Amino acid sequence: MKIDLFDFNLPESLIAQTPLKNRSDSRLMVLNKQTGEIEHQVFKNITKYLKPGDCLVLNDTKVLPARLFGIKEDTGAKIEVLLLKQMENDRWETLVKPAKRIKVGSEIVFGDGKLKARCIAEKDHGGRIIEFHYEGIFYEVLNELGEMPLPPYIKEQLEDRDRYQTVYAKETGSAAAPTAGLHFTEELLTEIKNMGVHITFLTLHVGLGTFRPVSVEDIHEHEMHAEFYQVSEETADLINRVKQQGGRIISVGTTSTRTLETIASANNGKIIATSGWTDIFIYPGYEFKGIDGMITNFHLPKSTLIMLVSALAGRQNVLHAYEEAVNEKYRFFSFGDAMLII
């Protein structure tokens, strides 16, 4: 299957650079996965499409302020460090710019010495294993010195960094936000619960591989990045019960989808309490076992995310919906508008 099958024309002016003042005022395109029929709505009206007994599954990961700016201790050269993954204790896998300045043994200082780092290993493409030294609690120091690692297509400075977190973010560890959840407010979640719709949470820590473009011609040759997930007993039991009672499982975001499909694929459609790493790659031809519908944002051309959406709703339906989204000037990507596929 060729990558060009998932291409579409996207004017740069439609890439949302800042979040809306009110989260749930974003637009919502409702796509019928069977017929391809499209409706245009406002996100706060998503309640019209949910039924008592349905279950929304949200990803409660919390984004780390993972971008640090420091100086190389011996030369004073400016260094940018992006935290990717905690390995053990105070050792992290990171991306460093400019990487050529940081070799094994190099030391970097942040915030006038509040945080120090030593490079202990070099990896490909600017990757470095770094060990941090500090006093106190690491996440408190990071919260003071770090910046939100916004996606590369967002050029504007984010004034309120809480707007790159969902209102239910809890488990710290993501390098990027699960952006489909950014549209929910506490009030909207309460309204949905009061309708008799179940709401439950899982955790998948989003890696920066989410933004990595597919560089192969044939998508079957693409290797997905692995991301850590965790599902509790309570969440697993609720999802299985909803399925048995005929309710729909509607995942919020591609991250929740990938987690549920990873578990369901390994357990004959059942969800179990578990944790691990997933590198599942979902594209057309995939048979869904964990979800019935999905809430998602509008994604990059030729991305693994548009492939996943195409697997659920059909490639032609999705490309037609995206063409309409462009014509109707929907806002795209992380701070953009939403799509409900049911």
Coordinates of C-alpha atoms in Angstrom, one line a residue:
M1 CA 0.0 0.0 0.0
K2 CA 1.5 3.3 -1.2
I3 CA 2.0 6.3 1.1
D4 CA 0.6 8.6 -1.6
L5 CA -2.8 7.0 -1.1
F6 CA -3.0 9.1 2.2
D7 CA -2.0 12.4 0.8
F8 CA -4.2 15.5 0.6
N9 CA -3.8 19.2 0.0
L10 CA -3.6 21.2 3.2
P11 CA -3.2 25.0 3.2
E12 CA -0.7 26.1 5.9
S13 CA -3.2 28.7 7.0
L14 CA -5.5 26.0 8.4
I15 CA -2.9 24.7 10.9
A16 CA -4.1 26.0 14.2
Q17 CA -1.4 27.9 16.1
T18 CA -3.2 28.7 19.3
P19 CA -6.0 27.0 21.3
L20 CA -9.5 28.5 21.3
K21 CA -10.5 30.6 24.3
N22 CA -13.1 27.9 25.3
R23 CA -12.1 24.3 24.8
S24 CA -15.5 22.9 23.8
D25 CA -16.2 25.7 21.3
S26 CA -14.1 23.9 18.7
R27 CA -15.9 22.6 15.6
L28 CA -16.9 18.9 15.4
M29 CA -17.3 17.0 12.1
V30 CA -19.4 13.9 12.6
L31 CA -18.5 11.1 10.1
N32 CA -20.7 8.0 9.7
K33 CA -18.1 5.2 9.1
Q34 CA -20.6 3.1 7.2
T35 CA -22.1 5.6 4.8
G36 CA -19.5 8.4 4.7
E37 CA -22.2 10.9 5.6
I38 CA -20.9 14.1 7.2
E39 CA -22.5 16.5 9.7
H40 CA -21.1 19.8 11.0
Q41 CA -21.4 20.6 14.7
V42 CA -19.8 22.3 17.6
F43 CA -17.9 20.0 20.0
K44 CA -20.0 20.8 23.1
N45 CA -23.0 19.3 21.1
I46 CA -21.2 15.9 21.0
T47 CA -23.9 14.8 23.5
K48 CA -26.4 14.5 20.6
Y49 CA -24.4 11.5 19.3
L50 CA -23.8 9.7 22.6
K51 CA -26.2 7.2 24.1
P52 CA -26.8 6.0 27.7
G53 CA -24.7 2.8 28.1
D54 CA -21.9 4.0 25.8
C55 CA -18.4 4.3 27.2
L56 CA -15.9 7.0 26.5
V57 CA -12.2 5.9 27.0
L58 CA -9.8 8.8 27.7
N59 CA -6.0 8.9 28.0
D60 CA -5.1 10.5 31.3
T61 CA -1.4 11.0 30.5
K62 CA 0.2 14.3 31.5
V63 CA 2.7 16.1 29.3
L64 CA 6.2 16.8 30.8
P65 CA 7.6 20.3 30.4
A66 CA 10.3 18.3 28.6
R67 CA 12.2 21.0 26.6
L68 CA 15.2 22.3 28.5
F69 CA 17.6 25.1 27.5
G70 CA 21.1 25.1 29.0
I71 CA 24.7 25.7 28.4
K72 CA 27.7 23.4 27.9
E73 CA 29.7 23.8 31.1
D74 CA 33.2 24.1 29.6
T75 CA 32.4 26.3 26.6
G76 CA 29.2 28.2 27.4
A77 CA 27.6 27.0 24.1
K78 CA 23.8 27.0 24.1
I79 CA 22.3 23.5 24.2
E80 CA 18.7 22.4 23.9
V81 CA 17.6 19.1 25.4
L82 CA 14.3 17.3 24.8
L83 CA 13.4 14.5 27.3
L84 CA 12.0 11.5 25.5
K85 CA 11.9 8.6 27.9
Q86 CA 13.0 7.9 31.5
M87 CA 15.3 4.8 31.6
E88 CA 16.2 4.2 35.2
N89 CA 16.6 6.6 38.1
D90 CA 17.9 9.9 36.7
R91 CA 19.0 8.6 33.3
W92 CA 16.9 9.7 30.4
E93 CA 16.9 9.1 26.6
T94 CA 16.9 12.6 25.1
L95 CA 17.3 14.5 21.8
V96 CA 20.1 17.2 21.9
K97 CA 20.6 20.2 19.6
P98 CA 23.2 20.8 18.4
A99 CA 24.1 17.2 19.0
K100 CA 27.7 17.5 17.6
R101 CA 28.6 19.6 20.6
I102 CA 27.6 16.9 23.1
K103 CA 29.9 13.8 23.4
V104 CA 30.1 11.2 26.1
G105 CA 31.4 13.0 29.2
S106 CA 30.0 16.4 28.2
E107 CA 28.3 18.3 31.0
I108 CA 25.3 20.7 30.6
V109 CA 24.0 23.2 33.2
F110 CA 20.4 24.5 33.4
G111 CA 18.9 27.3 35.4
D112 CA 22.2 28.6 36.9
G113 CA 23.1 25.2 38.2
K114 CA 19.8 24.1 39.7
L115 CA 20.0 21.2 37.3
K116 CA 23.1 19.6 35.8
A117 CA 23.4 16.8 33.2
R118 CA 26.2 14.5 32.0
C119 CA 26.1 12.7 28.7
I120 CA 26.8 9.0 29.2
A121 CA 26.0 7.5 25.8
E122 CA 25.5 8.6 22.2
K123 CA 22.6 7.3 19.9
D124 CA 21.6 8.0 16.3
H125 CA 20.0 11.2 15.0
G126 CA 21.0 13.4 17.9
G127 CA 19.9 11.0 20.6
R128 CA 21.8 11.0 23.9
I129 CA 21.5 9.2 27.2
I130 CA 21.9 11.8 29.9
E131 CA 22.2 11.5 33.7
F132 CA 20.8 14.4 35.7
H133 CA 22.0 15.8 39.0
Y134 CA 20.0 18.1 41.2
E135 CA 18.7 18.7 44.7
G136 CA 15.1 18.1 45.7
I137 CA 12.5 16.4 43.5
F138 CA 13.3 16.1 39.8
Y139 CA 9.7 16.8 38.5
E140 CA 9.6 20.0 40.6
V141 CA 12.9 21.2 39.2
L142 CA 11.7 20.3 35.7
N143 CA 8.4 22.1 36.2
E144 CA 10.4 25.3 37.1
L145 CA 12.9 25.1 34.3
G146 CA 11.3 23.2 31.5
E147 CA 9.0 24.3 28.6
M148 CA 6.2 22.4 26.9
P149 CA 7.5 20.5 23.8
L150 CA 5.0 21.8 21.3
P151 CA 4.8 20.0 17.9
P152 CA 7.2 21.4 15.2
Y153 CA 4.3 22.8 13.1
I154 CA 3.2 25.2 16.0
K155 CA 5.3 28.3 15.7
E156 CA 3.4 30.5 18.2
Q157 CA 4.5 30.7 21.9
L158 CA 1.9 29.1 24.2
E159 CA 0.9 31.6 26.9
D160 CA -0.9 29.2 29.2
R161 CA 0.8 25.8 29.2
D162 CA -2.2 24.1 30.8
R163 CA -3.9 24.5 27.5
Y164 CA -1.6 21.7 26.2
Q165 CA -2.9 19.4 28.9
T166 CA -6.3 17.8 29.1
V167 CA -8.4 18.8 32.1
Y168 CA -8.1 15.2 33.3
A169 CA -4.3 14.8 32.8
K170 CA -2.9 12.9 35.8
E171 CA -0.1 10.5 35.0
T172 CA 3.1 12.4 34.1
G173 CA 5.2 11.0 31.3
S174 CA 4.2 12.2 27.8
A175 CA 6.3 14.1 25.3
A176 CA 3.1 15.3 23.6
A177 CA -0.5 15.8 24.5
P178 CA -3.3 13.3 23.5
T179 CA -4.9 16.2 21.6
A180 CA -8.4 14.7 21.0
G181 CA -9.0 15.2 24.7
L182 CA -8.2 18.9 24.7
H183 CA -11.8 19.7 23.7
F184 CA -13.3 18.4 26.9
T185 CA -14.2 20.7 29.8
E186 CA -15.1 19.5 33.3
E187 CA -18.6 20.8 32.7
L188 CA -19.0 18.8 29.5
L189 CA -17.7 15.6 31.1
T190 CA -20.2 16.0 33.9
E191 CA -23.0 16.5 31.4
I192 CA -21.9 13.4 29.5
K193 CA -21.8 11.4 32.8
N194 CA -25.3 12.6 33.8
M195 CA -26.6 11.2 30.5
G196 CA -25.7 7.7 31.6
V197 CA -22.6 7.5 29.5
H198 CA -19.7 5.8 31.2
I199 CA -16.3 7.6 31.4
T200 CA -13.1 5.7 32.1
F201 CA -9.4 6.3 31.8
L202 CA -6.2 4.5 30.6
T203 CA -2.7 5.8 30.2
L204 CA -0.5 5.9 27.2
H205 CA 2.6 8.1 27.3
V206 CA 2.8 9.7 23.9
G207 CA 6.3 9.6 22.3
L208 CA 7.7 12.1 19.8
G209 CA 7.6 9.4 17.2
T210 CA 4.0 10.5 16.9
F211 CA 5.3 13.4 14.8
R212 CA 7.8 11.3 12.8
P213 CA 6.9 11.3 9.1
V214 CA 6.5 8.1 7.2
S215 CA 9.6 8.1 5.0
V216 CA 9.0 4.8 3.1
E217 CA 7.1 4.5 -0.2
D218 CA 5.3 1.3 0.9
I219 CA 3.7 1.8 4.3
H220 CA 4.2 -1.9 5.2
E221 CA 7.9 -1.1 5.6
H222 CA 7.3 1.6 8.2
E223 CA 8.4 0.8 11.7
M224 CA 6.3 2.3 14.5
H225 CA 7.8 3.8 17.7
A226 CA 6.9 2.0 20.9
E227 CA 4.9 3.7 23.7
F228 CA 4.2 2.7 27.2
Y229 CA 0.6 2.0 28.2
Q230 CA -1.3 0.9 31.4
V231 CA -4.9 -0.2 31.9
S232 CA -6.4 -0.8 35.3
E233 CA -8.6 -3.6 36.5
E234 CA -11.5 -1.1 37.0
T235 CA -11.2 0.2 33.4
A236 CA -10.9 -3.3 31.9
D237 CA -13.9 -4.6 33.8
L238 CA -16.1 -1.6 32.8
I239 CA -15.2 -1.8 29.1
N240 CA -16.0 -5.6 29.0
R241 CA -19.3 -5.0 30.8
V242 CA -20.3 -2.2 28.4
K243 CA -19.5 -4.5 25.5
Q244 CA -21.5 -7.4 26.9
Q245 CA -24.5 -5.0 27.5
G246 CA -24.4 -3.8 23.9
G247 CA -23.0 -0.3 24.6
R248 CA -20.5 1.3 22.2
I249 CA -16.8 1.8 23.2
I250 CA -15.8 5.2 21.9
S251 CA -12.1 5.9 22.3
V252 CA -10.9 9.5 22.7
G253 CA -7.8 9.8 20.4
T254 CA -5.6 7.6 18.5
T255 CA -3.6 6.9 21.7
S256 CA -6.6 5.3 23.5
T257 CA -7.4 3.5 20.3
R258 CA -4.0 2.0 19.9
T259 CA -3.9 0.9 23.6
L260 CA -7.3 -0.8 23.4
E261 CA -6.6 -2.5 20.1
T262 CA -3.2 -3.8 21.3
I263 CA -4.9 -5.5 24.3
A264 CA -8.0 -6.7 22.4
S265 CA -5.9 -8.2 19.6
A266 CA -3.9 -10.2 22.1
N267 CA -6.9 -11.4 24.1
N268 CA -9.6 -12.4 21.6
G269 CA -11.4 -9.0 21.8
K270 CA -11.3 -8.9 25.6
I271 CA -9.7 -6.0 27.5
I272 CA -7.6 -7.1 30.5
A273 CA -5.7 -5.1 33.2
T274 CA -2.1 -4.9 31.9
S275 CA 0.8 -2.6 31.1
G276 CA 3.6 -2.8 28.5
W277 CA 4.9 -1.2 25.3
T278 CA 2.9 -1.0 22.1
D279 CA 4.1 -0.5 18.5
I280 CA 0.9 -1.5 16.8
F281 CA 0.5 0.0 13.3
I282 CA -3.1 0.3 12.2
Y283 CA -3.9 0.9 8.6
P284 CA -6.7 0.0 6.1
G285 CA -7.4 -3.8 6.2
Y286 CA -7.1 -3.9 10.0
E287 CA -10.1 -5.4 11.8
F288 CA -11.0 -3.5 15.0
K289 CA -11.6 -5.6 18.1
G290 CA -11.6 -3.1 20.9
I291 CA -13.5 0.0 19.8
D292 CA -16.7 1.0 18.0
G293 CA -16.1 4.7 17.4
M294 CA -13.5 7.4 18.0
I295 CA -13.0 11.1 18.7
T296 CA -9.9 12.5 17.0
N297 CA -8.4 15.6 15.6
F298 CA -7.5 16.3 11.9
H299 CA -4.1 14.8 11.1
L300 CA -1.1 15.4 8.8
P301 CA -1.1 14.1 5.2
K302 CA 0.7 10.8 4.8
S303 CA 0.8 10.3 8.6
T304 CA 0.3 7.0 10.5
L305 CA -2.6 8.8 12.3
I306 CA -4.6 9.4 9.1
M307 CA -4.0 5.7 8.2
L308 CA -5.5 4.6 11.5
V309 CA -8.5 6.8 11.0
S310 CA -8.9 5.5 7.4
A311 CA -8.8 1.9 8.8
L312 CA -11.8 2.7 10.9
A313 CA -13.9 4.8 8.5
G314 CA -12.6 3.8 5.1
R315 CA -9.9 5.7 3.1
Q316 CA -12.3 7.2 0.6
N317 CA -14.7 8.4 3.3
V318 CA -11.8 10.0 5.3
L319 CA -10.2 11.7 2.3
H320 CA -13.6 13.1 1.3
A321 CA -14.2 14.3 4.9
Y322 CA -10.8 15.9 4.9
E323 CA -11.5 17.6 1.6
E324 CA -14.7 19.0 3.1
A325 CA -12.8 20.1 6.2
V326 CA -10.4 22.1 4.1
N327 CA -13.2 23.6 2.1
E328 CA -15.1 24.5 5.3
K329 CA -11.9 25.9 6.8
Y330 CA -11.7 23.5 9.8
R331 CA -8.6 24.1 12.0
F332 CA -6.1 21.2 11.8
F333 CA -3.7 19.3 14.2
S334 CA -3.1 19.7 17.9
F335 CA -5.0 22.9 18.6
G336 CA -7.5 22.3 15.8
D337 CA -11.0 21.0 15.5
A338 CA -12.3 17.5 16.1
M339 CA -13.9 14.6 14.3
L340 CA -16.3 12.0 15.7
I341 CA -16.4 8.7 13.8
I342 CA -19.4 6.5 14.6

